[in-house]
Amino acid sequence: MELTIAIAAHPLLEIGAFVTRLPRALGELATPDAIVALADPSATAPLCSSDTVRAEVRQLLRHGGFKPAGRSKPASEYLHAAAAEGRFPRINAVVDTCNVVSLCSGLPISLVDVERLAGGGGGLAIAVAPAGTTYVFNPSGQVIDASCLPCLFDAPGAVTGTPVKDAQRTKTHDGTRAALAIVWGTRALPGRTGKTVAWYRELAAAMPGCELADVALTSRSS
């Protein structure tokens, strides 16, 4: 079944999305050496982040009133700092691929397990979260306040992914067989979202046995 995401009107937000279907459980797949190599600061990639990219991504998050600073900075900024300090995370094949694309492009990317989505992913929507929206983002139960932040919802009020941190309940795990990627782009960087998605799909498709599926993006008035 093709997933559909209804996206609320937003003057800056530009979404890219696709699904990677795995040939077997994620825990049985190794991260390709080519992906590992891209995390090296000296690696050559089709895209390179910059201060301009980082500033425009922050402006995207600020538009609704969110403050992207400290522990609430865009996920792509965290990856940039981690790479510079030699502590780039190694999680699993699909997360590692997601992370190197986010690092190089400068755009935050969410990655969620399709089978963990509420209702089988039939009610996906992206919108700026209302005040008071919170969710758990790690195994220890820590909570983030997502008020005014663009979010992916899989049920009314239920956050699954954001440009800052993804919800713990839908994160990939050793048994994952299909992962939904959401590239959080901005219209202030023309063409960057499309280039990021194209390169991301190329890397994901190169993993042995993986198949990609499109995601339908539709508009909604609110």
Short mmCIF file of C-alpha atoms in Angstrom, two decimals:
data_model
loop_
_atom_site.label_atom_id
_atom_site.label_comp_id
_atom_site.label_asym_id
_atom_site.label_seq_id
_atom_site.Cartn_x
_atom_site.Cartn_y
_atom_site.Cartn_z
CA MET A 1 0.00 0.00 0.00
CA GLU A 2 1.37 3.43 -0.96
CA LEU A 3 1.57 5.80 1.97
CA THR A 4 -0.05 9.22 1.69
CA ILE A 5 0.86 12.28 3.76
CA ALA A 6 -1.48 15.28 3.99
CA ILE A 7 0.59 18.45 4.40
CA ALA A 8 -0.85 21.63 5.92
CA ALA A 9 -0.14 24.89 4.11
CA HIS A 10 3.21 26.42 5.07
CA PRO A 11 5.11 29.22 3.28
CA LEU A 12 8.55 27.63 3.73
CA LEU A 13 8.22 23.90 4.35
CA GLU A 14 9.18 21.62 1.45
CA ILE A 15 8.84 17.89 2.10
CA GLY A 16 10.51 14.94 0.39
CA ALA A 17 9.53 11.40 1.33
CA PHE A 18 9.95 7.76 0.32
CA VAL A 19 9.92 4.28 1.85
CA THR A 20 12.80 1.80 1.92
CA ARG A 21 11.67 -1.83 2.07
CA LEU A 22 14.32 -4.24 3.34
CA PRO A 23 15.01 -7.80 2.14
CA ARG A 24 15.23 -9.06 5.74
CA ALA A 25 15.22 -7.72 9.30
CA LEU A 26 17.29 -4.56 9.72
CA GLY A 27 19.43 -6.13 12.43
CA GLU A 28 20.77 -8.59 9.85
CA LEU A 29 21.98 -5.87 7.47
CA ALA A 30 25.42 -4.28 7.64
CA THR A 31 26.02 -0.62 6.85
CA PRO A 32 27.79 -0.46 3.46
CA ASP A 33 31.41 0.73 3.62
CA ALA A 34 30.56 3.52 1.17
CA ILE A 35 28.06 4.92 3.66
CA VAL A 36 30.51 4.74 6.55
CA ALA A 37 33.10 6.59 4.48
CA LEU A 38 30.73 9.52 3.85
CA ALA A 39 30.74 10.37 7.57
CA ASP A 40 34.41 11.34 7.34
CA PRO A 41 34.82 15.15 7.26
CA SER A 42 37.20 14.78 4.31
CA ALA A 43 34.72 12.73 2.22
CA THR A 44 33.44 14.04 -1.11
CA ALA A 45 29.65 14.12 -1.54
CA PRO A 46 27.20 15.61 -4.08
CA LEU A 47 25.93 18.03 -1.43
CA CYS A 48 27.71 20.05 1.22
CA SER A 49 26.12 21.94 4.08
CA SER A 50 27.00 25.54 4.88
CA ASP A 51 26.22 28.36 7.26
CA THR A 52 23.55 29.53 4.80
CA VAL A 53 21.84 26.15 4.82
CA ARG A 54 21.93 25.98 8.62
CA ALA A 55 20.49 29.49 8.91
CA GLU A 56 17.60 28.77 6.52
CA VAL A 57 16.74 25.49 8.28
CA ARG A 58 16.60 27.34 11.59
CA GLN A 59 14.37 29.98 10.01
CA LEU A 60 12.05 27.22 8.81
CA LEU A 61 11.64 25.97 12.38
CA ARG A 62 11.26 29.50 13.78
CA HIS A 63 8.41 30.36 11.41
CA GLY A 64 5.73 28.87 13.66
CA GLY A 65 7.31 30.18 16.84
CA PHE A 66 9.62 27.27 17.74
CA LYS A 67 13.07 28.14 19.15
CA PRO A 68 15.70 25.87 17.49
CA ALA A 69 18.51 26.14 20.04
CA GLY A 70 20.29 24.01 22.62
CA ARG A 71 18.83 20.52 22.82
CA SER A 72 16.11 21.62 20.39
CA LYS A 73 18.41 22.48 17.50
CA PRO A 74 17.83 20.78 14.11
CA ALA A 75 19.02 17.17 13.97
CA SER A 76 21.33 18.02 11.07
CA GLU A 77 23.24 20.45 13.30
CA TYR A 78 23.76 17.75 15.91
CA LEU A 79 25.21 15.47 13.24
CA HIS A 80 27.52 18.21 11.99
CA ALA A 81 28.92 18.74 15.49
CA ALA A 82 29.27 15.00 16.08
CA ALA A 83 31.20 14.51 12.84
CA ALA A 84 33.52 17.42 13.63
CA GLU A 85 34.28 15.89 17.03
CA GLY A 86 34.85 12.38 15.67
CA ARG A 87 31.79 10.89 17.36
CA PHE A 88 29.44 10.45 14.41
CA PRO A 89 26.83 7.86 15.50
CA ARG A 90 26.65 4.33 14.09
CA ILE A 91 23.16 2.88 14.60
CA ASN A 92 22.07 0.57 11.78
CA ALA A 93 22.17 0.48 7.97
CA VAL A 94 19.11 2.66 7.32
CA VAL A 95 19.78 5.19 10.09
CA ASP A 96 23.44 5.48 9.11
CA THR A 97 22.41 6.19 5.51
CA CYS A 98 19.86 8.75 6.68
CA ASN A 99 22.44 10.43 8.89
CA VAL A 100 25.13 10.85 6.25
CA VAL A 101 22.61 12.38 3.84
CA SER A 102 21.43 14.77 6.56
CA LEU A 103 25.03 15.61 7.47
CA CYS A 104 26.06 16.40 3.91
CA SER A 105 22.87 18.15 2.78
CA GLY A 106 22.35 20.09 5.99
CA LEU A 107 18.64 19.19 6.00
CA PRO A 108 17.03 17.37 8.95
CA ILE A 109 15.61 13.94 8.09
CA SER A 110 13.16 11.81 10.04
CA LEU A 111 13.20 8.02 9.79
CA VAL A 112 10.37 5.92 11.20
CA ASP A 113 9.36 2.26 11.17
CA VAL A 114 6.33 1.90 8.90
CA GLU A 115 4.93 -1.05 10.85
CA ARG A 116 4.96 0.97 14.08
CA LEU A 117 2.82 3.77 12.67
CA ALA A 118 -0.66 4.05 14.14
CA GLY A 119 -3.37 2.64 11.91
CA GLY A 120 -0.81 1.20 9.52
CA GLY A 121 0.17 4.70 8.42
CA GLY A 122 -3.26 5.49 7.00
CA GLY A 123 -3.62 8.86 8.70
CA LEU A 124 -0.27 10.54 8.18
CA ALA A 125 -0.17 14.33 8.27
CA ILE A 126 2.43 17.08 8.54
CA ALA A 127 1.59 20.33 10.29
CA VAL A 128 2.92 22.80 12.82
CA ALA A 129 2.17 21.37 16.27
CA PRO A 130 -0.19 23.31 18.55
CA ALA A 131 0.92 24.57 21.95
CA GLY A 132 1.28 21.82 24.53
CA THR A 133 2.38 19.10 22.09
CA THR A 134 4.96 16.77 23.67
CA TYR A 135 6.36 13.31 23.01
CA VAL A 136 8.96 10.84 24.30
CA PHE A 137 12.10 10.78 22.14
CA ASN A 138 14.44 8.24 23.76
CA PRO A 139 14.41 4.90 25.62
CA SER A 140 14.80 6.57 29.03
CA GLY A 141 11.49 8.39 28.56
CA GLN A 142 12.74 11.95 28.10
CA VAL A 143 10.12 14.31 26.68
CA ILE A 144 10.48 17.17 24.21
CA ASP A 145 8.07 20.08 23.86
CA ALA A 146 7.22 20.26 20.14
CA SER A 147 4.89 23.27 20.39
CA CYS A 148 5.05 25.31 17.15
CA LEU A 149 7.41 22.78 15.47
CA PRO A 150 6.60 21.17 12.09
CA CYS A 151 5.73 17.55 12.90
CA LEU A 152 4.76 14.29 11.25
CA PHE A 153 1.63 12.90 12.93
CA ASP A 154 0.32 9.34 12.53
CA ALA A 155 -2.85 10.04 14.52
CA PRO A 156 -4.45 13.24 15.86
CA GLY A 157 -2.00 14.72 18.38
CA ALA A 158 0.45 11.81 18.05
CA VAL A 159 3.91 12.95 16.90
CA THR A 160 6.11 10.41 15.14
CA GLY A 161 8.85 12.56 13.60
CA THR A 162 10.18 16.14 13.58
CA PRO A 163 13.23 18.02 12.24
CA VAL A 164 14.67 17.92 15.79
CA LYS A 165 14.10 14.44 17.22
CA ASP A 166 11.91 11.49 16.22
CA ALA A 167 9.48 9.82 18.60
CA GLN A 168 10.85 6.77 20.40
CA ARG A 169 7.71 4.69 19.74
CA THR A 170 8.22 4.63 15.96
CA LYS A 171 12.01 4.52 15.67
CA THR A 172 13.66 1.76 13.64
CA HIS A 173 14.91 -1.33 15.46
CA ASP A 174 16.51 -4.70 14.70
CA GLY A 175 13.24 -6.11 13.39
CA THR A 176 12.37 -3.21 11.06
CA ARG A 177 11.42 -4.25 7.51
CA ALA A 178 10.28 -0.89 6.08
CA ALA A 179 11.36 2.66 6.94
CA LEU A 180 9.70 5.94 5.99
CA ALA A 181 12.09 8.84 5.39
CA ILE A 182 10.97 12.47 5.65
CA VAL A 183 13.33 15.16 4.38
CA TRP A 184 12.50 18.48 6.04
CA GLY A 185 13.44 21.00 3.36
CA THR A 186 12.77 24.69 2.90
CA ARG A 187 11.68 26.66 -0.16
CA ALA A 188 14.29 29.24 0.80
CA LEU A 189 16.88 26.81 -0.62
CA PRO A 190 15.51 26.17 -4.14
CA GLY A 191 16.24 22.71 -5.50
CA ARG A 192 18.00 21.45 -2.39
CA THR A 193 15.19 19.23 -1.16
CA GLY A 194 14.88 17.51 -4.54
CA LYS A 195 18.64 16.97 -4.84
CA THR A 196 18.78 15.60 -1.31
CA VAL A 197 15.95 13.13 -1.91
CA ALA A 198 17.45 11.99 -5.22
CA TRP A 199 20.85 11.28 -3.66
CA TYR A 200 19.27 9.65 -0.60
CA ARG A 201 17.23 7.33 -2.82
CA GLU A 202 20.34 6.45 -4.81
CA LEU A 203 22.21 5.43 -1.66
CA ALA A 204 19.25 3.49 -0.23
CA ALA A 205 18.65 1.63 -3.50
CA ALA A 206 22.31 0.58 -3.59
CA MET A 207 21.92 -1.49 -0.43
CA PRO A 208 21.58 -5.14 -1.57
CA GLY A 209 17.98 -6.31 -1.84
CA CYS A 210 16.38 -3.01 -0.82
CA GLU A 211 13.38 -1.68 -2.73
CA LEU A 212 12.08 1.87 -2.73
CA ALA A 213 8.46 3.01 -2.75
CA ASP A 214 7.08 6.48 -3.46
CA VAL A 215 4.98 8.41 -0.93
CA ALA A 216 2.03 10.51 -2.10
CA LEU A 217 2.12 14.08 -0.77
CA THR A 218 -1.18 15.95 -0.73
CA SER A 219 -2.21 19.38 0.51
CA ARG A 220 -4.69 20.20 3.22
CA SER A 221 -6.05 23.57 4.22
CA SER A 222 -5.25 23.31 7.95
#
